[in-house]
Amino acid sequence: MNPKMITENLEAIRKNSPLVHNITNYVVMNNTANALLAIGASPVMAHAQEEVKDMVGIASALVLNMGTLSKEWVESMIIAGLRANERKIPIVFDPVGAGATAYRNEIATRIINNCNPEIIRGNASEIMALVNQEMKTKGVDSVVSTKSALDSAKYLAQLHECIVVISGEVDYITDGNRVERVAFGNSMMEKVTGMGCTATALLGAFVATNDNLFEAAVNGMTVMGITGELASAKANGPGSMQMHFLDCLYKLSEVEIEQAFCTVE
Amino acid sequence: MNPKMITENLEAIRKNSPLVHNITNYVVMNNTANALLAIGASPVMAHAQEEVKDMVGIASALVLNMGTLSKEWVESMIIAGLRANERKIPIVFDPVGAGATAYRNEIATRIINNCNPEIIRGNASEIMALVNQEMKTKGVDSVVSTKSALDSAKYLAQLHECIVVISGEVDYITDGNRVERVAFGNSMMEKVTGMGCTATALLGAFVATNDNLFEAAVNGMTVMGITGELASAKANGPGSMQMHFLDCLYKLSEVEIEQAFCTVE
Amino acid sequence: MNPKMITENLEAIRKNSPLVHNITNYVVMNNTANALLAIGASPVMAHAQEEVKDMVGIASALVLNMGTLSKEWVESMIIAGLRANERKIPIVFDPVGAGATAYRNEIATRIINNCNPEIIRGNASEIMALVNQEMKTKGVDSVVSTKSALDSAKYLAQLHECIVVISGEVDYITDGNRVERVAFGNSMMEKVTGMGCTATALLGAFVATNDNLFEAAVNGMTVMGITGELASAKANGPGSMQMHFLDCLYKLSEVEIEQAFCTVE
């Protein structure tokens, strides 16, 4: 992980403006569409069973998010996921609220087993719930630290041959063997709805423009964290945080990325 | 109604971070999730019939809002409401647009009769339409003053043994006998979509942490109004109003609450 | 096109606060409701088949937007559209993403043929796709200039006896014979999701208060563009752009409109 590598991935997004197809939840659609636009990608939200195959057919990545799931949307996610597999475009899956209800656990398992996502991103409670379905989540918020979910993440990554991202105060990215730790970010991010979902959506843009998916995941979470730090330095609360996040993401420069790394070390 | 009582309720929300389950409308989901996060609660939005019972099972309050109602969502609201009754957790119901269409009147009546909400919050037109279904609403906006709806509110509160909140320039809270008047707020709040729905959602957090439901309703509407005043003092229009509202709610202090009371008297 | 004419239309919206009924997409509902409130109109979002006829029955304009279309919503749009025709209230249609999938092309054609919208507003790719269904769109973003779509727009306007608006860096408004060119706006508008949908929604308010639909369309696109310029002058990125857009729209004055015209000439 170094600033150069991250900047190159960011530049590739801005240059190629990849079409990222999102089947996501009602709460965050506006946020994630705006974050994808701010980073330079081209978002599209479409969920009708009649058209998701066609939409995946022109997309460079597929983002599936089960935040406000329902039966029909789940079927659309699976149709879209199978088409993404056919086209070999990457899928990023966000198991929002896994552990909160039996239905969420069932659907998360079904999506993972059917669609084989390249990346699964969740908070610690959600990742643990995917492995141990007795694990409880408080709605959509985590009740455990990311560190405590690391074993579950590794197990999940090995089982499904994918990359698992646990996001929180410290993020962990693992492919089952390697583990990368990203410690950027600010606690104000937890006070804005859909920040986790935004991370997932942005990962869609990173994997759409970087064949090294592990690197793309690390880059994406680093950009998310650094942007969160820059925005929180300007924010007076969660309302202005949301605004500054988009402004900072739009303007994020190589120098800012380098400076963030210097501050950490 | 005094600053101490309100601050204590607010502190209880911040300390306990109650899980508030919302089945609400598409327009305001992002706003109400953010407002609940800003005040310190933990929001979850979930509407699938397969999971609402489970979600209510871990929640501390249920918020039902019929802003963009449809058949399937109404069934989910009723399943969730019945489960909330079983668990004896409070329900706050927002009859958005009651009076605008016959279907809305029918559904509002059905939800009230089946779910027995502890609190009903609406604007004056909506509250009047719940009593007199000949009353017309202009879409989702009120066409009458809150004062004129007070008799309807009292009648409704007595009939359903619940608390009725009429919000507007002046808010009224009644349990059918007592009436409390809350005169905080600013007209800029009407220029931001979902401010009424936000009040309803926040009431969910207040009743989740205060067994005295009448007091909780008064506290909630007071916090809503004071936050609106603080935000409007900083705002240049409805866009910045929305942002400052969340920032001010996040930071709202006992001193600010006390000062707001002093200014009124 | 002159500042006086535009200001009068704007004043009519602020004075009459027309009820604009929107059946629109999940991504932008909050934005378009806020934009309609900021300009002085009264927005309502309602899509249930059981109530759309009643809601159209009290509305002054109907806005149909197929951004996140699905079978049930399309049926609602057609029921609402037929009722709007009966009542002779204007329909503004936004064929979001036409050209991206075969299903979108099919539905756009079906809505136009069944509902006879008074105004169709899209980006250049979308307008061209309505005429030549071989035309491809990149998700919801245009890949061609507005100028290149002008012939398609004229053809479409003549065929359906309606007004067609192509929005982009330069907007064109045509009734098939006349063509008006609106060159206000700023490129930052493309970085905010739903700006096109916001234009469509605002056109609903303009046609609701001006019987000269061509003039109303020109007025609406001009207000949209000038507001975009004013907002971008204050914005630091797409997040603050969205906020300033609502603030500037709320405050937009005759003097600002006049000044914008002076700057162009």
mmCIF file of N, CA, C and O in Angstrom, chain B residues 183-238:
data_model
loop_
_atom_site.group_PDB
_atom_site.id
_atom_site.type_symbol
_atom_site.label_atom_id
_atom_site.label_comp_id
_atom_site.label_asym_id
_atom_site.label_seq_id
_atom_site.Cartn_x
_atom_site.Cartn_y
_atom_site.Cartn_z
ATOM 1 N N ALA B 183 -44.064 26.058 21.060
ATOM 2 C CA ALA B 183 -44.052 27.147 20.077
ATOM 3 C C ALA B 183 -42.654 27.444 19.553
ATOM 4 O O ALA B 183 -42.360 28.558 19.147
ATOM 5 N N PHE B 184 -41.801 26.443 19.557
ATOM 6 C CA PHE B 184 -40.481 26.620 18.952
ATOM 7 C C PHE B 184 -40.569 26.332 17.453
ATOM 8 O O PHE B 184 -41.582 25.844 16.962
ATOM 9 N N GLY B 185 -39.463 26.592 16.757
ATOM 10 C CA GLY B 185 -39.425 26.257 15.329
ATOM 11 C C GLY B 185 -39.300 27.497 14.471
ATOM 12 O O GLY B 185 -39.291 28.620 14.976
ATOM 13 N N ASN B 186 -39.198 27.263 13.166
ATOM 14 C CA ASN B 186 -38.977 28.349 12.218
ATOM 15 C C ASN B 186 -39.617 27.962 10.885
ATOM 16 O O ASN B 186 -39.610 26.792 10.510
ATOM 17 N N SER B 187 -40.137 28.965 10.190
ATOM 18 C CA SER B 187 -40.885 28.673 8.961
ATOM 19 C C SER B 187 -40.024 28.039 7.870
ATOM 20 O O SER B 187 -40.547 27.409 6.955
ATOM 21 N N MET B 188 -38.701 28.193 7.966
ATOM 22 C CA MET B 188 -37.831 27.566 6.961
ATOM 23 C C MET B 188 -37.953 26.035 6.977
ATOM 24 O O MET B 188 -37.665 25.371 5.983
ATOM 25 N N MET B 189 -38.397 25.494 8.118
ATOM 26 C CA MET B 189 -38.556 24.045 8.225
ATOM 27 C C MET B 189 -39.571 23.495 7.216
ATOM 28 O O MET B 189 -39.460 22.358 6.771
ATOM 29 N N GLU B 190 -40.549 24.318 6.867
ATOM 30 C CA GLU B 190 -41.566 23.877 5.886
ATOM 31 C C GLU B 190 -41.008 23.779 4.477
ATOM 32 O O GLU B 190 -41.642 23.192 3.591
ATOM 33 N N LYS B 191 -39.849 24.385 4.272
ATOM 34 C CA LYS B 191 -39.255 24.404 2.935
ATOM 35 C C LYS B 191 -38.288 23.243 2.715
ATOM 36 O O LYS B 191 -37.628 23.155 1.684
ATOM 37 N N VAL B 192 -38.170 22.393 3.732
ATOM 38 C CA VAL B 192 -37.305 21.207 3.620
ATOM 39 C C VAL B 192 -38.198 19.982 3.681
ATOM 40 O O VAL B 192 -38.995 19.835 4.608
ATOM 41 N N THR B 193 -38.082 19.125 2.691
ATOM 42 C CA THR B 193 -38.949 17.950 2.668
ATOM 43 C C THR B 193 -38.615 17.012 3.830
ATOM 44 O O THR B 193 -37.455 16.865 4.220
ATOM 45 N N GLY B 194 -39.657 16.437 4.383
ATOM 46 C CA GLY B 194 -39.440 15.418 5.398
ATOM 47 C C GLY B 194 -39.185 15.925 6.795
ATOM 48 O O GLY B 194 -38.800 15.154 7.675
ATOM 49 N N MET B 195 -39.406 17.206 7.054
ATOM 50 C CA MET B 195 -39.206 17.699 8.422
ATOM 51 C C MET B 195 -40.267 17.113 9.356
ATOM 52 O O MET B 195 -39.976 16.764 10.502
ATOM 53 N N GLY B 196 -41.483 16.992 8.871
ATOM 54 C CA GLY B 196 -42.534 16.363 9.676
ATOM 55 C C GLY B 196 -42.197 14.896 9.942
ATOM 56 O O GLY B 196 -42.312 14.415 11.077
ATOM 57 N N CYS B 197 -41.761 14.220 8.911
ATOM 58 C CA CYS B 197 -41.380 12.804 9.043
ATOM 59 C C CYS B 197 -40.195 12.660 9.996
ATOM 60 O O CYS B 197 -40.088 11.662 10.721
ATOM 61 N N THR B 198 -39.307 13.647 9.969
ATOM 62 C CA THR B 198 -38.166 13.627 10.890
ATOM 63 C C THR B 198 -38.648 13.763 12.327
ATOM 64 O O THR B 198 -38.162 13.060 13.223
ATOM 65 N N ALA B 199 -39.612 14.639 12.555
ATOM 66 C CA ALA B 199 -40.194 14.769 13.900
ATOM 67 C C ALA B 199 -40.743 13.420 14.359
ATOM 68 O O ALA B 199 -40.484 12.972 15.478
ATOM 69 N N THR B 200 -41.478 12.768 13.486
ATOM 70 C CA THR B 200 -42.055 11.458 13.813
ATOM 71 C C THR B 200 -40.964 10.449 14.177
ATOM 72 O O THR B 200 -41.077 9.718 15.171
ATOM 73 N N ALA B 201 -39.914 10.419 13.369
ATOM 74 C CA ALA B 201 -38.822 9.469 13.617
ATOM 75 C C ALA B 201 -38.138 9.764 14.955
ATOM 76 O O ALA B 201 -37.851 8.849 15.735
ATOM 77 N N LEU B 202 -37.905 11.052 15.211
ATOM 78 C CA LEU B 202 -37.254 11.408 16.483
ATOM 79 C C LEU B 202 -38.140 11.043 17.675
ATOM 80 O O LEU B 202 -37.645 10.602 18.716
ATOM 81 N N LEU B 203 -39.456 11.200 17.513
ATOM 82 C CA LEU B 203 -40.361 10.784 18.599
ATOM 83 C C LEU B 203 -40.135 9.306 18.928
ATOM 84 O O LEU B 203 -40.219 8.905 20.089
ATOM 85 N N GLY B 204 -39.810 8.527 17.921
ATOM 86 C CA GLY B 204 -39.486 7.115 18.150
ATOM 87 C C GLY B 204 -38.337 6.959 19.138
ATOM 88 O O GLY B 204 -38.378 6.101 20.031
ATOM 89 N N ALA B 205 -37.308 7.803 18.987
ATOM 90 C CA ALA B 205 -36.165 7.744 19.905
ATOM 91 C C ALA B 205 -36.552 8.216 21.306
ATOM 92 O O ALA B 205 -36.091 7.666 22.316
ATOM 93 N N PHE B 206 -37.420 9.221 21.380
ATOM 94 C CA PHE B 206 -37.820 9.752 22.697
ATOM 95 C C PHE B 206 -38.678 8.746 23.464
ATOM 96 O O PHE B 206 -38.455 8.512 24.648
ATOM 97 N N VAL B 207 -39.660 8.154 22.783
ATOM 98 C CA VAL B 207 -40.515 7.190 23.499
ATOM 99 C C VAL B 207 -39.763 5.892 23.821
ATOM 100 O O VAL B 207 -40.132 5.164 24.744
ATOM 101 N N ALA B 208 -38.697 5.619 23.051
ATOM 102 C CA ALA B 208 -37.909 4.402 23.323
ATOM 103 C C ALA B 208 -37.128 4.524 24.631
ATOM 104 O O ALA B 208 -36.666 3.521 25.175
ATOM 105 N N THR B 209 -36.983 5.758 25.116
ATOM 106 C CA THR B 209 -36.133 5.978 26.286
ATOM 107 C C THR B 209 -36.860 6.712 27.413
ATOM 108 O O THR B 209 -36.230 7.246 28.324
ATOM 109 N N ASN B 210 -38.180 6.748 27.332
ATOM 110 C CA ASN B 210 -38.947 7.465 28.354
ATOM 111 C C ASN B 210 -40.319 6.790 28.484
ATOM 112 O O ASN B 210 -41.116 6.824 27.542
ATOM 113 N N ASP B 211 -40.575 6.200 29.621
ATOM 114 C CA ASP B 211 -41.844 5.484 29.806
ATOM 115 C C ASP B 211 -43.046 6.419 29.849
ATOM 116 O O ASP B 211 -44.173 6.010 29.588
ATOM 117 N N ASN B 212 -42.800 7.655 30.206
ATOM 118 C CA ASN B 212 -43.879 8.647 30.212
ATOM 119 C C ASN B 212 -44.036 9.159 28.775
ATOM 120 O O ASN B 212 -43.321 10.071 28.347
ATOM 121 N N LEU B 213 -44.957 8.567 28.054
ATOM 122 C CA LEU B 213 -45.047 8.823 26.614
ATOM 123 C C LEU B 213 -45.487 10.255 26.295
ATOM 124 O O LEU B 213 -45.038 10.842 25.300
ATOM 125 N N PHE B 214 -46.341 10.804 27.145
ATOM 126 C CA PHE B 214 -46.781 12.184 26.906
ATOM 127 C C PHE B 214 -45.590 13.137 27.038
ATOM 128 O O PHE B 214 -45.364 14.004 26.195
ATOM 129 N N GLU B 215 -44.840 12.938 28.109
ATOM 130 C CA GLU B 215 -43.640 13.737 28.338
ATOM 131 C C GLU B 215 -42.644 13.547 27.187
ATOM 132 O O GLU B 215 -42.058 14.514 26.701
ATOM 133 N N ALA B 216 -42.483 12.314 26.764
ATOM 134 C CA ALA B 216 -41.554 12.020 25.662
ATOM 135 C C ALA B 216 -41.966 12.767 24.392
ATOM 136 O O ALA B 216 -41.120 13.321 23.675
ATOM 137 N N ALA B 217 -43.251 12.808 24.117
ATOM 138 C CA ALA B 217 -43.744 13.495 22.916
ATOM 139 C C ALA B 217 -43.477 14.989 23.013
ATOM 140 O O ALA B 217 -43.042 15.623 22.030
ATOM 141 N N VAL B 218 -43.726 15.550 24.194
ATOM 142 C CA VAL B 218 -43.455 16.982 24.393
ATOM 143 C C VAL B 218 -41.952 17.252 24.255
ATOM 144 O O VAL B 218 -41.534 18.195 23.570
ATOM 145 N N ASN B 219 -41.154 16.409 24.873
ATOM 146 C CA ASN B 219 -39.690 16.570 24.766
ATOM 147 C C ASN B 219 -39.236 16.511 23.309
ATOM 148 O O ASN B 219 -38.432 17.332 22.862
ATOM 149 N N GLY B 220 -39.743 15.543 22.595
ATOM 150 C CA GLY B 220 -39.329 15.352 21.201
ATOM 151 C C GLY B 220 -39.684 16.546 20.329
ATOM 152 O O GLY B 220 -38.850 17.027 19.555
ATOM 153 N N MET B 221 -40.900 17.031 20.477
ATOM 154 C CA MET B 221 -41.303 18.164 19.644
ATOM 155 C C MET B 221 -40.538 19.431 20.042
ATOM 156 O O MET B 221 -40.264 20.287 19.194
ATOM 157 N N THR B 222 -40.203 19.541 21.319
ATOM 158 C CA THR B 222 -39.423 20.699 21.767
ATOM 159 C C THR B 222 -38.012 20.654 21.183
ATOM 160 O O THR B 222 -37.492 21.662 20.689
ATOM 161 N N VAL B 223 -37.382 19.495 21.226
ATOM 162 C CA VAL B 223 -36.039 19.353 20.656
ATOM 163 C C VAL B 223 -36.073 19.636 19.154
ATOM 164 O O VAL B 223 -35.210 20.332 18.611
ATOM 165 N N MET B 224 -37.088 19.121 18.496
ATOM 166 C CA MET B 224 -37.267 19.372 17.052
ATOM 167 C C MET B 224 -37.351 20.883 16.782
ATOM 168 O O MET B 224 -36.672 21.408 15.900
ATOM 169 N N GLY B 225 -38.186 21.560 17.559
ATOM 170 C CA GLY B 225 -38.397 22.995 17.348
ATOM 171 C C GLY B 225 -37.164 23.824 17.660
ATOM 172 O O GLY B 225 -36.797 24.723 16.898
ATOM 173 N N ILE B 226 -36.521 23.524 18.781
ATOM 174 C CA ILE B 226 -35.328 24.294 19.155
ATOM 175 C C ILE B 226 -34.214 24.069 18.119
ATOM 176 O O ILE B 226 -33.539 25.011 17.703
ATOM 177 N N THR B 227 -34.056 22.826 17.704
ATOM 178 C CA THR B 227 -33.035 22.539 16.686
ATOM 179 C C THR B 227 -33.345 23.293 15.396
ATOM 180 O O THR B 227 -32.442 23.835 14.758
ATOM 181 N N GLY B 228 -34.601 23.349 15.047
ATOM 182 C CA GLY B 228 -34.999 24.102 13.859
ATOM 183 C C GLY B 228 -34.661 25.576 13.976
ATOM 184 O O GLY B 228 -34.208 26.206 13.013
ATOM 185 N N GLU B 229 -34.853 26.125 15.164
ATOM 186 C CA GLU B 229 -34.507 27.543 15.373
ATOM 187 C C GLU B 229 -33.005 27.780 15.258
ATOM 188 O O GLU B 229 -32.557 28.731 14.610
ATOM 189 N N LEU B 230 -32.241 26.911 15.904
ATOM 190 C CA LEU B 230 -30.781 27.052 15.865
ATOM 191 C C LEU B 230 -30.266 26.918 14.434
ATOM 192 O O LEU B 230 -29.402 27.675 13.992
ATOM 193 N N ALA B 231 -30.824 25.962 13.705
ATOM 194 C CA ALA B 231 -30.377 25.720 12.328
ATOM 195 C C ALA B 231 -30.762 26.878 11.419
ATOM 196 O O ALA B 231 -29.958 27.325 10.594
ATOM 197 N N SER B 232 -31.977 27.381 11.585
ATOM 198 C CA SER B 232 -32.430 28.446 10.679
ATOM 199 C C SER B 232 -31.624 29.721 10.897
ATOM 200 O O SER B 232 -31.452 30.509 9.973
ATOM 201 N N ALA B 233 -31.109 29.913 12.104
ATOM 202 C CA ALA B 233 -30.286 31.095 12.369
ATOM 203 C C ALA B 233 -28.991 31.048 11.570
ATOM 204 O O ALA B 233 -28.394 32.087 11.276
ATOM 205 N N LYS B 234 -28.565 29.856 11.194
ATOM 206 C CA LYS B 234 -27.317 29.705 10.432
ATOM 207 C C LYS B 234 -27.563 29.525 8.936
ATOM 208 O O LYS B 234 -26.633 29.616 8.138
ATOM 209 N N ALA B 235 -28.799 29.217 8.567
ATOM 210 C CA ALA B 235 -29.085 28.808 7.187
ATOM 211 C C ALA B 235 -29.277 29.996 6.252
ATOM 212 O O ALA B 235 -29.741 31.061 6.659
ATOM 213 N N ASN B 236 -28.929 29.775 4.983
ATOM 214 C CA ASN B 236 -29.186 30.754 3.925
ATOM 215 C C ASN B 236 -30.327 30.337 3.021
ATOM 216 O O ASN B 236 -30.556 30.956 1.992
ATOM 217 N N GLY B 237 -30.974 29.259 3.367
ATOM 218 C CA GLY B 237 -32.040 28.735 2.522
ATOM 219 C C GLY B 237 -32.292 27.298 2.920
ATOM 220 O O GLY B 237 -31.680 26.778 3.858
ATOM 221 N N PRO B 238 -33.182 26.620 2.192
ATOM 222 C CA PRO B 238 -33.563 25.257 2.604
ATOM 223 C C PRO B 238 -32.450 24.221 2.472
ATOM 224 O O PRO B 238 -32.445 23.231 3.200
#
